[in-house]
Structures are given as C-alpha cells and as structure tokens.
Coordinates of C-alpha atoms in Angstrom, one line a residue:
Chain N
M290 CA 6.9 -44.5 4.9
R291 CA 8.3 -41.8 7.2
K292 CA 8.2 -38.2 6.0
T293 CA 11.2 -37.1 4.1
V294 CA 12.6 -34.1 2.2
Q295 CA 14.5 -35.1 -1.0
N296 CA 15.5 -33.7 -4.3
L297 CA 13.5 -35.6 -6.9
K298 CA 14.5 -35.7 -10.5
V299 CA 11.8 -34.9 -13.1
I300 CA 12.1 -37.8 -15.5
E301 CA 8.9 -37.0 -17.4
N302 CA 6.7 -33.9 -17.8
L303 CA 3.5 -34.6 -19.8
Q304 CA 1.5 -31.6 -20.8
L305 CA -2.1 -32.9 -20.7
N306 CA -3.8 -29.7 -22.0
D307 CA -3.3 -26.0 -21.8
D308 CA -2.7 -25.8 -18.1
H309 CA -2.4 -29.4 -16.7
H310 CA 0.9 -31.2 -16.4
L311 CA 1.7 -34.7 -15.1
L312 CA 5.2 -34.9 -13.6
Q313 CA 7.0 -38.1 -12.9
L314 CA 9.6 -37.7 -10.2
E315 CA 12.3 -40.2 -9.5
V316 CA 13.0 -40.9 -5.8
P317 CA 16.6 -41.7 -4.9
D318 CA 15.8 -43.7 -1.8
Q319 CA 13.8 -46.9 -1.9
L320 CA 10.1 -46.1 -1.8
E321 CA 8.0 -47.6 0.9
T322 CA 4.2 -47.8 0.7
I323 CA 2.5 -44.5 -0.1
F324 CA -1.2 -44.6 0.7
P325 CA -4.0 -43.3 -1.6
G326 CA -4.8 -39.7 -0.6
Q327 CA -1.4 -38.8 0.7
F328 CA 0.3 -35.7 -0.7
A329 CA 3.7 -34.1 -1.4
N330 CA 4.7 -30.5 -0.6
L331 CA 6.9 -29.1 -3.4
L332 CA 9.4 -26.3 -3.2
V333 CA 9.2 -23.8 -6.1
N334 CA 12.5 -22.7 -7.5
H335 CA 13.4 -19.4 -9.2
S336 CA 10.0 -17.8 -8.4
P337 CA 10.5 -14.7 -6.3
G338 CA 6.9 -14.1 -5.5
V339 CA 6.5 -17.6 -4.0
F340 CA 7.6 -18.1 -0.4
L341 CA 6.0 -21.4 0.7
R342 CA 5.8 -24.9 -0.7
R343 CA 2.8 -26.0 -2.8
P344 CA 0.9 -29.1 -1.9
F345 CA -0.1 -31.7 -4.5
S346 CA -1.8 -35.1 -4.2
I347 CA 0.4 -38.0 -5.1
Y348 CA -1.3 -39.1 -8.3
S349 CA 0.3 -42.5 -8.7
V350 CA 3.3 -44.5 -7.4
D351 CA 5.5 -46.8 -9.5
Y352 CA 7.4 -49.0 -7.0
I353 CA 9.4 -50.6 -9.8
K354 CA 10.7 -47.4 -11.4
N355 CA 10.8 -45.9 -7.8
T356 CA 8.8 -42.8 -8.9
I357 CA 5.9 -40.8 -7.7
S358 CA 3.7 -38.7 -10.0
V359 CA 2.0 -35.4 -9.3
F360 CA -0.8 -33.8 -11.3
I361 CA -0.3 -30.0 -11.5
K362 CA -2.9 -27.5 -12.6
E363 CA -1.4 -24.1 -13.3
I364 CA -3.2 -21.5 -11.2
G365 CA -0.7 -18.9 -10.2
E366 CA 3.0 -18.2 -10.2
G367 CA 4.1 -21.2 -8.1
T368 CA 2.0 -23.8 -9.9
R369 CA 3.1 -22.4 -13.2
A370 CA 6.8 -22.7 -12.3
L371 CA 6.3 -26.2 -11.1
G372 CA 4.2 -27.3 -14.0
Q373 CA 6.9 -26.1 -16.4
T374 CA 9.8 -27.8 -14.7
P375 CA 12.0 -29.2 -17.4
V376 CA 12.9 -32.9 -17.5
N377 CA 16.2 -33.8 -15.7
S378 CA 15.9 -30.9 -13.3
Y379 CA 15.1 -31.4 -9.6
I380 CA 12.2 -30.5 -7.3
N381 CA 12.8 -30.4 -3.6
S382 CA 9.9 -32.5 -2.3
M383 CA 8.5 -33.2 1.2
F384 CA 6.5 -36.4 1.2
P385 CA 4.4 -38.5 1.9
L386 CA 2.2 -36.2 4.0
G387 CA -1.3 -36.6 5.4
N388 CA -3.6 -39.5 6.0
S389 CA -5.3 -41.7 3.4
F390 CA -8.6 -43.0 2.1
T391 CA -10.0 -46.1 4.0
I392 CA -9.7 -49.2 1.8
P393 CA -12.5 -51.8 2.4
N394 CA -11.4 -55.2 3.7
E395 CA -13.7 -57.1 1.3
P396 CA -14.4 -56.1 -2.3
E397 CA -17.3 -53.8 -2.7
K398 CA -19.1 -51.7 -5.4
I399 CA -17.5 -48.3 -5.1
L400 CA -18.0 -44.9 -6.7
L401 CA -15.3 -42.3 -7.1
V402 CA -16.5 -38.7 -7.9
G403 CA -13.9 -36.2 -9.1
G404 CA -14.2 -32.7 -10.3
G405 CA -11.6 -30.5 -12.0
S406 CA -8.1 -31.1 -10.7
G407 CA -9.6 -33.1 -7.8
V408 CA -9.1 -36.2 -9.9
A409 CA -5.4 -35.9 -8.8
S410 CA -6.1 -37.7 -5.5
L411 CA -8.3 -40.4 -7.1
M412 CA -5.8 -42.2 -9.4
N413 CA -3.8 -43.8 -6.7
L414 CA -7.0 -44.7 -5.0
A415 CA -8.6 -46.3 -8.1
Q416 CA -5.4 -48.3 -8.6
E417 CA -5.4 -49.6 -5.1
L418 CA -9.2 -50.4 -5.1
N419 CA -8.8 -52.2 -8.5
K420 CA -5.9 -54.2 -7.1
N421 CA -8.1 -55.4 -4.3
L422 CA -10.8 -56.6 -6.7
N423 CA -13.3 -53.9 -5.9
D424 CA -16.0 -53.1 -8.5
V425 CA -14.9 -49.5 -9.2
Y426 CA -16.9 -46.8 -11.0
I427 CA -15.3 -43.4 -11.7
L428 CA -17.4 -40.3 -12.4
I429 CA -15.4 -37.3 -13.5
G430 CA -16.7 -33.8 -14.2
A431 CA -15.1 -30.8 -15.9
R432 CA -16.0 -27.6 -17.6
S433 CA -15.3 -28.8 -21.1
S434 CA -13.9 -31.9 -22.9
A435 CA -10.5 -30.4 -23.1
D436 CA -10.4 -30.3 -19.3
L437 CA -11.2 -34.1 -19.1
V438 CA -7.7 -35.6 -18.9
E439 CA -6.3 -39.1 -18.2
L440 CA -9.7 -40.8 -18.9
E441 CA -8.0 -43.8 -20.6
H442 CA -5.7 -44.2 -17.7
F443 CA -8.6 -44.1 -15.3
S444 CA -10.6 -46.6 -17.4
Q445 CA -7.9 -49.3 -16.7
Y446 CA -9.1 -49.4 -13.1
G447 CA -12.8 -48.9 -13.4
T448 CA -15.8 -47.9 -15.5
V449 CA -15.6 -44.2 -16.3
Y450 CA -18.5 -41.8 -16.7
T451 CA -18.1 -38.1 -17.5
T452 CA -20.0 -34.8 -17.4
T453 CA -19.0 -31.5 -18.9
E454 CA -20.7 -28.2 -18.2
D455 CA -20.8 -27.3 -21.9
G456 CA -21.9 -30.7 -23.0
T457 CA -18.9 -31.4 -25.2
Q458 CA -18.4 -34.8 -23.7
G459 CA -20.5 -37.1 -21.6
E460 CA -23.6 -35.9 -19.9
K461 CA -24.2 -32.1 -20.0
G462 CA -24.2 -30.3 -16.6
Y463 CA -22.5 -30.6 -13.3
V464 CA -21.0 -33.9 -12.1
T465 CA -23.5 -34.0 -9.3
N466 CA -26.4 -34.2 -11.8
H467 CA -25.1 -37.3 -13.6
S468 CA -27.7 -40.0 -14.1
I469 CA -25.6 -42.6 -12.2
L470 CA -26.0 -40.5 -9.0
R471 CA -29.8 -40.2 -9.7
D472 CA -30.6 -43.8 -10.8
Q473 CA -27.9 -46.1 -9.4
F474 CA -26.7 -44.4 -6.2
G475 CA -28.2 -47.0 -3.9
Q476 CA -26.0 -49.7 -5.3
F477 CA -22.8 -48.2 -4.1
K478 CA -21.4 -49.2 -0.7
R479 CA -18.8 -46.5 -0.6
I480 CA -18.3 -43.1 -2.2
Y481 CA -15.0 -41.2 -2.3
S482 CA -14.8 -37.7 -3.6
C483 CA -12.3 -34.9 -4.4
G484 CA -12.9 -31.7 -6.2
P485 CA -14.4 -28.2 -5.6
E486 CA -16.0 -28.0 -2.2
P487 CA -19.6 -27.3 -3.4
M488 CA -19.3 -30.5 -5.5
M489 CA -18.1 -32.5 -2.5
R490 CA -20.8 -31.1 -0.3
A491 CA -23.5 -32.2 -2.8
V492 CA -22.0 -35.7 -3.0
A493 CA -21.8 -35.8 0.8
A494 CA -25.4 -34.7 1.1
K495 CA -26.5 -37.5 -1.2
A496 CA -24.4 -40.1 0.6
K497 CA -25.7 -38.9 4.0
S498 CA -29.3 -39.0 2.9
Q499 CA -28.8 -42.7 2.0
S500 CA -26.4 -43.6 4.8
V501 CA -23.6 -44.5 2.4
F502 CA -20.0 -44.5 3.7
C503 CA -18.4 -41.4 2.2
E504 CA -14.9 -39.9 2.4
V505 CA -13.8 -36.6 0.9
S506 CA -10.3 -35.1 0.4
L507 CA -10.1 -31.5 1.4
E508 CA -7.9 -28.7 0.1
N509 CA -6.7 -25.7 2.2
T510 CA -3.9 -23.2 2.2
M511 CA -1.1 -24.5 4.3
A512 CA 2.3 -23.2 5.4
C513 CA 4.0 -26.3 6.7
G514 CA 2.1 -29.5 5.6
F515 CA 3.1 -31.5 8.7
G516 CA 0.9 -30.2 11.5
V517 CA 2.9 -27.5 13.2
C518 CA 1.7 -24.2 11.9
L519 CA -2.0 -24.9 12.5
C520 CA -3.1 -22.7 9.6
C521 CA -5.0 -25.3 7.5
V522 CA -7.6 -26.2 10.0
T523 CA -11.2 -27.3 9.2
E524 CA -14.2 -27.5 11.5
T525 CA -14.9 -31.1 12.7
I526 CA -17.1 -32.5 15.4
E527 CA -13.9 -32.7 17.6
G528 CA -13.0 -29.0 17.0
H529 CA -10.4 -27.6 14.6
K530 CA -8.4 -30.3 12.8
C531 CA -5.4 -29.8 10.5
V532 CA -6.2 -30.7 6.9
C533 CA -2.5 -31.6 6.4
T534 CA -2.2 -34.2 9.2
D535 CA -5.7 -35.1 10.4
G536 CA -6.7 -35.0 6.7
P537 CA -6.7 -34.4 3.9
V538 CA -9.2 -37.3 3.9
F539 CA -12.2 -36.9 6.2
N540 CA -15.3 -39.1 6.6
I541 CA -18.2 -36.8 6.0
N542 CA -19.6 -37.7 9.5
Q543 CA -16.5 -36.0 11.0
L544 CA -17.1 -32.7 9.3
K545 CA -19.5 -30.0 10.4
W546 CA -21.0 -29.5 7.0
Q547 CA -24.6 -28.4 7.0
I548 CA -25.8 -31.1 4.6
Chain X
M882 CA 34.9 -26.8 15.3
A883 CA 34.4 -23.5 17.2
D884 CA 32.8 -23.4 20.6
L885 CA 29.1 -22.7 19.8
S886 CA 27.9 -22.8 23.4
T887 CA 26.0 -19.9 24.9
T888 CA 24.1 -19.0 28.0
I889 CA 20.7 -17.6 28.6
H890 CA 20.5 -16.9 32.4
K891 CA 20.8 -20.4 33.9
L892 CA 20.3 -22.2 30.6
E893 CA 23.4 -23.8 29.1
L894 CA 22.9 -24.1 25.4
K895 CA 25.2 -26.4 23.4
N896 CA 24.6 -24.1 20.4
P897 CA 22.6 -20.9 20.0
V898 CA 19.9 -22.2 17.7
L899 CA 16.4 -22.6 19.2
T900 CA 13.1 -23.0 17.5
A901 CA 10.4 -20.3 17.6
S902 CA 7.1 -21.1 19.4
G903 CA 4.3 -22.0 17.1
T904 CA 6.6 -23.1 14.3
F905 CA 7.9 -26.3 15.8
G906 CA 4.8 -28.0 17.3
Y907 CA 6.1 -30.0 20.3
G908 CA 9.3 -31.1 18.5
L909 CA 7.7 -34.5 17.9
E910 CA 6.4 -33.5 14.5
Y911 CA 10.0 -33.1 13.4
D912 CA 11.3 -36.5 14.5
D913 CA 11.0 -37.9 11.0
F914 CA 13.2 -35.0 9.7
L915 CA 16.0 -34.4 12.2
D916 CA 17.4 -35.3 15.6
V917 CA 15.8 -32.6 17.8
S918 CA 18.4 -33.2 20.5
L919 CA 21.1 -31.6 18.3
L920 CA 19.5 -28.2 18.7
G921 CA 20.3 -25.7 21.4
G922 CA 16.7 -26.0 22.5
I923 CA 13.1 -25.9 21.4
V924 CA 10.3 -23.6 22.4
V925 CA 7.0 -25.5 22.1
K926 CA 3.7 -24.2 21.0
G927 CA 2.0 -21.4 23.0
T928 CA 0.2 -22.9 25.9
T929 CA -2.7 -21.4 27.9
I930 CA -4.4 -22.7 31.1
H931 CA -7.6 -23.5 29.3
P932 CA -7.8 -25.3 25.9
R933 CA -8.3 -22.9 22.9
Q934 CA -9.8 -23.7 19.5
G935 CA -8.0 -20.7 18.0
N936 CA -9.4 -18.4 15.4
A937 CA -11.7 -19.1 12.4
Y938 CA -10.1 -19.9 9.1
P939 CA -8.6 -18.9 6.6
R940 CA -5.7 -18.3 9.0
M941 CA -2.8 -17.9 6.6
A942 CA -1.9 -15.6 3.7
E943 CA 1.3 -15.9 1.8
T944 CA 2.9 -12.5 1.2
A945 CA 6.1 -11.1 -0.4
S946 CA 9.0 -12.8 1.4
G947 CA 6.8 -13.9 4.2
M948 CA 3.4 -14.9 5.5
L949 CA 0.6 -13.7 7.7
N950 CA -1.0 -16.0 10.3
S951 CA -3.9 -15.7 12.6
V952 CA -3.9 -19.0 14.4
G953 CA -4.9 -17.5 17.8
L954 CA -3.0 -19.8 20.2
Q955 CA -4.9 -23.0 19.4
N956 CA -3.8 -25.5 22.0
R957 CA -5.2 -28.2 24.3
G958 CA -4.4 -26.4 27.6
A959 CA -1.6 -26.7 30.2
R960 CA -3.0 -29.7 32.0
Y961 CA -3.2 -31.7 28.8
F962 CA 0.3 -30.6 27.9
A963 CA 1.6 -31.8 31.3
T964 CA -0.1 -35.2 31.3
D965 CA -0.2 -36.2 27.6
I966 CA 2.6 -34.3 25.8
Y967 CA 5.3 -33.6 28.4
P968 CA 6.1 -37.3 29.0
K969 CA 7.0 -37.7 25.3
L970 CA 9.4 -34.7 25.4
T971 CA 11.7 -36.0 28.2
K972 CA 13.5 -38.1 25.5
Y973 CA 15.1 -34.9 24.1
N974 CA 18.6 -34.3 25.3
T975 CA 18.3 -30.5 25.0
N976 CA 16.5 -27.5 26.5
V977 CA 12.8 -27.7 26.2
L978 CA 11.0 -24.4 26.9
V979 CA 7.2 -23.7 27.0
N980 CA 5.7 -20.6 25.6
V981 CA 3.1 -19.4 28.2
S982 CA 0.2 -17.2 27.3
G983 CA -3.1 -16.1 28.8
S984 CA -6.1 -13.7 28.7
T985 CA -5.6 -12.5 32.3
I986 CA -2.8 -12.3 34.7
E987 CA -4.4 -15.1 36.7
E988 CA -4.3 -17.3 33.6
Y989 CA -0.6 -16.6 33.1
I990 CA 0.1 -17.5 36.7
A991 CA -2.0 -20.7 36.7
C992 CA -0.3 -21.8 33.5
A993 CA 3.2 -21.0 34.8
E994 CA 2.5 -22.9 38.0
I995 CA 1.7 -26.1 36.1
I996 CA 4.8 -25.8 33.9
N997 CA 6.9 -25.0 37.0
E998 CA 6.2 -28.6 38.2
L999 CA 7.7 -30.2 35.1
D1000 CA 11.4 -31.1 35.8
H1001 CA 12.5 -31.5 32.2
I1002 CA 11.1 -28.1 31.1
A1003 CA 14.1 -25.8 31.4
G1004 CA 12.3 -22.5 31.3
I1005 CA 9.3 -20.6 30.0
E1006 CA 8.9 -17.9 27.4
L1007 CA 6.3 -15.5 28.6
N1008 CA 4.2 -14.5 25.5
I1009 CA 3.0 -11.0 26.0
S1010 CA 3.1 -10.4 22.3
C1011 CA 0.6 -12.6 20.4
P1012 CA -1.2 -10.3 17.9
N1013 CA -4.0 -12.8 17.2
V1014 CA -6.0 -13.0 20.4
K1015 CA -8.8 -10.6 21.4
E1016 CA -7.9 -10.6 25.1
G1017 CA -4.5 -10.7 26.7
G1018 CA -1.5 -11.5 24.4
M1019 CA -0.1 -8.4 22.8
S1020 CA -2.2 -6.1 24.9
F1021 CA 0.0 -7.0 27.9
G1022 CA 3.1 -6.2 26.0
T1023 CA 2.4 -2.7 24.7
S1024 CA 2.6 -0.6 27.9
C1025 CA 5.2 -0.6 30.7
G1026 CA 2.5 -0.8 33.4
S1027 CA 0.9 -4.0 32.1
I1028 CA 4.3 -5.6 31.4
E1029 CA 5.3 -4.9 35.0
N1030 CA 2.1 -6.4 36.3
V1031 CA 2.2 -9.7 34.3
V1032 CA 6.0 -10.2 34.4
S1033 CA 6.3 -9.6 38.2
A1034 CA 3.3 -11.7 38.9
V1035 CA 4.6 -14.7 37.0
R1036 CA 8.1 -14.2 38.5
K1037 CA 6.7 -14.9 41.9
V1038 CA 5.5 -18.4 40.9
Y1039 CA 8.1 -19.4 38.4
Q1040 CA 11.6 -20.2 39.6
K1041 CA 13.5 -21.4 36.5
T1042 CA 14.6 -19.3 33.6
M1043 CA 11.9 -16.9 32.4
I1044 CA 12.3 -15.3 29.0
V1045 CA 9.8 -12.5 28.1
K1046 CA 8.9 -12.4 24.4
L1047 CA 8.4 -8.8 23.2
T1048 CA 6.1 -7.4 20.5
P1049 CA 7.4 -5.2 17.7
N1050 CA 4.1 -3.4 17.5
V1051 CA 5.2 -0.5 19.8
T1052 CA 6.7 2.9 19.5
D1053 CA 9.8 2.5 21.8
I1054 CA 10.8 -1.2 22.3
G1055 CA 13.7 -0.2 24.5
E1056 CA 11.5 1.3 27.1
L1057 CA 9.3 -1.8 27.2
A1058 CA 12.3 -4.1 27.4
R1059 CA 13.6 -2.2 30.4
A1060 CA 10.2 -2.6 32.1
A1061 CA 10.3 -6.4 31.5
E1062 CA 13.9 -6.6 32.8
Y1063 CA 13.0 -4.5 35.9
S1064 CA 10.1 -6.8 36.6
G1065 CA 12.2 -9.9 36.8
A1066 CA 12.7 -11.2 33.2
D1067 CA 15.9 -13.3 33.0
S1068 CA 16.1 -12.8 29.3
L1069 CA 14.1 -11.2 26.5
S1070 CA 13.2 -12.7 23.1
L1071 CA 12.3 -10.6 20.2
I1072 CA 10.5 -10.1 17.9
N1073 CA 7.1 -11.6 17.7
T1074 CA 5.1 -11.1 14.5
L1075 CA 4.2 -7.7 13.1
L1076 CA 0.5 -6.9 12.8
G1077 CA -0.4 -6.8 9.1
M1078 CA -3.2 -7.6 6.7
A1079 CA -3.9 -9.0 3.2
I1080 CA -6.8 -8.1 0.9
N1081 CA -8.1 -10.1 -2.1
A1082 CA -8.8 -7.5 -4.7
E1083 CA -11.0 -9.8 -6.8
T1084 CA -13.4 -10.6 -3.9
R1085 CA -12.8 -7.2 -2.2
K1086 CA -12.5 -9.1 1.1
P1087 CA -9.7 -9.6 3.6
V1088 CA -7.8 -12.9 3.1
L1089 CA -7.8 -13.8 6.8
A1090 CA -11.0 -14.5 8.7
T1091 CA -9.7 -12.3 11.5
I1092 CA -8.9 -9.5 8.9
T1093 CA -5.5 -8.8 10.5
G1094 CA -2.7 -11.3 11.4
G1095 CA 1.0 -11.6 12.3
L1096 CA 3.6 -11.1 9.6
S1097 CA 6.7 -13.4 9.7
G1098 CA 9.5 -14.4 7.4
P1099 CA 12.4 -12.6 5.8
A1100 CA 10.2 -9.6 5.1
I1101 CA 10.5 -8.6 8.8
K1102 CA 14.3 -9.3 9.4
P1103 CA 15.5 -5.7 9.0
I1104 CA 13.0 -4.6 11.6
A1105 CA 13.9 -7.4 14.0
L1106 CA 17.6 -6.6 13.7
R1107 CA 17.0 -3.0 14.4
M1108 CA 15.0 -3.8 17.5
V1109 CA 17.5 -6.4 18.8
W1110 CA 20.2 -3.7 18.5
E1111 CA 18.1 -1.1 20.3
V1112 CA 17.1 -3.5 23.1
A1113 CA 20.7 -4.6 23.5
K1114 CA 21.7 -1.0 24.3
A1115 CA 18.7 -0.7 26.7
V1116 CA 19.1 -3.8 29.0
N1117 CA 21.7 -6.1 30.5
V1118 CA 19.9 -9.4 30.4
P1119 CA 20.7 -11.8 27.5
L1120 CA 18.6 -11.5 24.3
V1121 CA 17.2 -14.2 22.0
G1122 CA 16.8 -12.8 18.6
M1123 CA 14.4 -13.8 15.9
G1124 CA 12.5 -12.6 12.9
G1125 CA 13.0 -13.9 9.4
I1126 CA 16.1 -16.0 10.0
M1127 CA 16.5 -18.2 6.9
N1128 CA 20.2 -19.1 7.0
A1129 CA 23.4 -18.9 9.1
T1130 CA 24.3 -15.4 7.8
D1131 CA 21.0 -14.1 9.0
A1132 CA 21.7 -15.7 12.4
I1133 CA 25.2 -14.1 12.5
E1134 CA 23.7 -10.7 11.9
F1135 CA 21.5 -11.1 15.0
F1136 CA 24.5 -12.1 17.1
L1137 CA 26.4 -9.0 15.9
A1138 CA 23.4 -6.9 16.9
G1139 CA 23.5 -8.3 20.4
A1140 CA 21.6 -11.6 20.6
S1141 CA 23.1 -14.4 22.7
A1142 CA 20.9 -17.0 20.9
I1143 CA 18.5 -17.0 18.1
Q1144 CA 15.2 -18.7 17.2
V1145 CA 14.3 -20.0 13.8
G1146 CA 10.6 -19.8 13.0
T1147 CA 8.9 -19.6 9.6
A1148 CA 11.9 -21.1 7.8
N1149 CA 11.1 -24.5 9.5
Y1150 CA 8.0 -24.7 7.3
I1151 CA 9.9 -24.6 4.1
D1152 CA 12.9 -26.7 5.2
P1153 CA 12.3 -28.7 8.4
T1154 CA 16.0 -29.4 8.6
I1155 CA 17.1 -25.8 8.3
T1156 CA 18.1 -25.5 12.0
L1157 CA 20.9 -28.0 11.5
K1158 CA 22.1 -26.3 8.4
I1159 CA 22.2 -23.0 10.4
I1160 CA 24.2 -24.6 13.2
D1161 CA 26.8 -25.9 10.7
G1162 CA 26.8 -22.5 8.9
I1163 CA 27.5 -20.6 12.2
D1164 CA 30.4 -22.9 12.9
S1165 CA 31.8 -22.4 9.3
Y1166 CA 31.6 -18.6 9.7
L1167 CA 33.4 -18.6 13.1
N1168 CA 36.2 -20.9 11.7
Y1169 CA 36.5 -18.9 8.5
H1170 CA 36.8 -15.6 10.4
K1171 CA 39.1 -17.2 13.0
F1172 CA 36.9 -16.8 16.0
N1173 CA 37.3 -19.6 18.6
K1174 CA 33.9 -19.2 20.2
L1175 CA 30.5 -17.7 19.5
S1176 CA 30.7 -15.3 22.4
D1177 CA 33.5 -13.5 20.5
I1178 CA 31.0 -12.0 18.1
I1179 CA 27.9 -11.3 20.3
G1180 CA 27.2 -7.6 20.3
C1181 CA 30.4 -7.0 18.3
L1182 CA 28.8 -4.8 15.6
Q1183 CA 31.6 -2.6 14.2
L1184 CA 30.5 1.0 14.2

C-alpha cells in the first residue's frame, strides 16, 4: 500500500514482560497488503525530550480487524512513552515504510533467527511463510527466559527453538551457538535474521560459508523514514544505501560486511 | 482567502512556502503524502558536479528540540540529475529549484551550467554554507572575498534566479549578505545549519562519525529570526527565511522579520504534510488580522 500518515487508535496494549509491550493499532482506512519486514514510524506524544519519530517493525497485520501490531521494547524516553500508551488513545503513525523479505516462490525449508527485540520483524514473516506452506523453523535467543516472549504465538507458524545466555530456557549460550546451526544448517534453503548486529553477522558468515540465501533486517537511527534525510545509510556494494528505503532488509551479498 | 503570492526576483510564487534542500529529496518521495504542486516551490537535494558518497555513519543525532546531521552532500551528480531525475520533476506545477554546491569554484560553475540548460528548473540556490564537507561548502561562505569569487563566477554562467544560501556560522552575517548581493545574488536564503556536536557520555565518543554536524530544528529558530532581521536591514534583495519552522506562527515571525518567503526543513521529517498545514495557517492568520495580502506583513515588525 502507499505510504500514509494516520492517527491509529490503540485497541490493545499487552505488557509482555518488564519492558516489552505489544500494541495493536486500529487503522481507519482499509488496509492493503503490508509485506513482512516493513515498518512504521511512530510519533511520540507528550515527551519533551523526544523530537523525531521512532521506527518499529510491523509485527503482524490483521486484515479482518484492520489492525497492525508493533512490538515495543522500552529503551529510552520515546520508547517508554510509546510502550505505555493507554488503550483508546491515538498514535500518529507513518506506514508502511521500507522494503520486505523475499518470499520463495515454492515451499522450502527455512530458518528464522531472531535475537532480543529483533523478533519483532520475524512474526509477520513467519505468518506469511507458513501461509505459503514453507517448512519453517524459528530460533530465538535472549538473555534470560523472562526475555523470551511470544513463543506460543511463534509456534503456531513453525518449530521453535530457543537459547538463553543464562541457561534458564532452551540451550545455554548465544543463539549463534545453538545446535541446530551446528548440526542441521545444511538442510536450510534460506535464512532470515533480525537482531543485534554481531548476531546477524555471525549468522551471515555461516550462511555465506555454505552459500545459503540469507537476508537480514538492519536497524539504524533515522530522521525521516522515507528516504529524504539520507541519515540512516549503510555501506553496500553499490555505495551508501538508506536503511529506511533500500532496506531495512538486505541480502547479505549486498552488504560490505567482513564475514 | 488572502492573497498569499510572493515574488523572489523573477520567481512568482503562489504562496510563500518552499521546502529546504536536503529535507525534501526530489519531491518525488513525498508524492504519497501530498500534492507537491500546491507548494510555492521546492528546493531539491544539494547537487554537485561529481557524484558524492557523503560522509561515514552515524550521520544523525537527535538533540533537544532538534537534530544534528552530517550527511555531507550525498548525491549522484548533476549529470545524473539532469538525465534521470529532472524528467520526473516536470510534472510539478510549481517552482523547482536546485541547490548547487561544490568543492571548487570550477565545480560550482560546471554544476550551474548543467542546471542552466534545464527549462523547468526555475532557479538555483547556491550552497556556500554546508558545514559537513571538508572542502568548499561553508568555507566559501565565511569570508567576503570568497563569497564574491564564487557568487560572481556562477552569476556569469547562470541567467535565471540565483538565491545564495548563507551560513550562520559567522560573526557578522550582514556584511557577508552585502558581499553576496554586491556579487550578483538575486535573493538570499538563510540560515543553513549551525555547527554543533553530540557526545555519548557512556562510550565517551562523539555520536557522529564526523564528530561535528549541522544543527537544525526549532532549537535554532531564535538565531535564524535574528539573522533574517539583521540581513533584512543590510540588503535590498528579497530574503527566504528558514530555521526551525514547525508551524504557521513560526513562518509569520519570519515574514515580520523581513523574509519574502520561507523554507520548511526538518519539520518535514516529522510530518510530511506540514507544508500544507503551514500554508493554510498563514491564510488563517492574514484573514484573522484582516490583511488582504501576504506582502502587507513582510518586514512589518512593530518596534
């Protein structure tokens, strides 16, 4: 759908743990297709220290209720204000922005790797891949079991594996050390990843070494979100590209990562 | 409906609201959000004769009531603009201006010559005020001698309206404004961003890869207003005011200080339709205060 700026009503605000919220936002105009990986840039109200919008992946889309959901981790003043938006109030939202993950034409065996709040961009993708009958595996890493959220929701769309750094759930250690990456990596035709950059680089290095298709969703500070300020660039083989419009999803072969 | 038309040298503007270079892309990026032809005009992204990759990143830091940027004139060059972008801009029924920059006087001339050939481009804004490039840019705009050299050189090759964009990073902006006027500027626009910096106390490192960057947003509006007022007293050419304009009241303040038109910059990032709201708000102000036309308030600060 074309980019739009609208006031969206918060119809649900689920607090998932201490600092994670899932907001369901009602869209007044009829939604058209929003692709997995696209994001929304939200205006922060009543927060004097915050000047610019804050970008969030569109977590899921409900075309029947005409809603989009965003997954918000409270990091600073802006994300805190947005995460605590009361039900029935409005958030001025610019969406859908950015490109999207590439969906295979034929069903394939696919691995999604998410770390921390990076899972935010993988739900809509898992749903889309599941709808197209792909064989989906979802590996999610977090610091501790309390940080692993929405696992039941993810398990509706694929087989879920987890790691925690403190060993409170799933395999102990970093997501990039999970046994599925060690023992079964060669079975996957595609890898999609979103999370901290060191994690994505490790996943990308693994994919590159075995010539597996791999896309990552990048994060960057941005002023506009639609390709005019040129602040959120990343280095690619074709020079500086905007994360907000040429991304946020990049094939790892486009990036100049030393992997 | 009041008469919102205004004139910048030979440019007839249906209303006084333009967009600031570097904040509006080529206009095309805004097509989903608004009808660009409703604006008084647009000033497209800073263009140089050679393609530029711009600076390393991070390039942006949010600050109190504003932001710092250090993009560094990333663009694909004047020839690419002329062949690949310009044909898409002829659909706009408004003034399209190109912001022209360079590292040397020869580069400014070469870029202006290419833009001079484009019929639908109504004028140029000569950028002698970019704080984010190592060579050229702001260094041309901080002394009378270098302003005279670059402005008079471009004047010889560019026939249509030439606006010269001034930097606020100087001691006496009035003196520099007079140098630009004397050298052939048809109009002056001001202000470009103020040089600033941001530091991350946790990492003890600068936030921007270039250490310093240009500050924009409402934080700089009082400085911009003061400078427009000073320059209005110093020169006779029409002024285009900018610096932190977020709403119609801000715009009105610039007209009162002496600007014949204004540019909206950073506010476009937060609300891409803000320019249309500002046009409506200016009309409401004039009607409410019983002015028939915009020109009734330009430079009419009550002292």
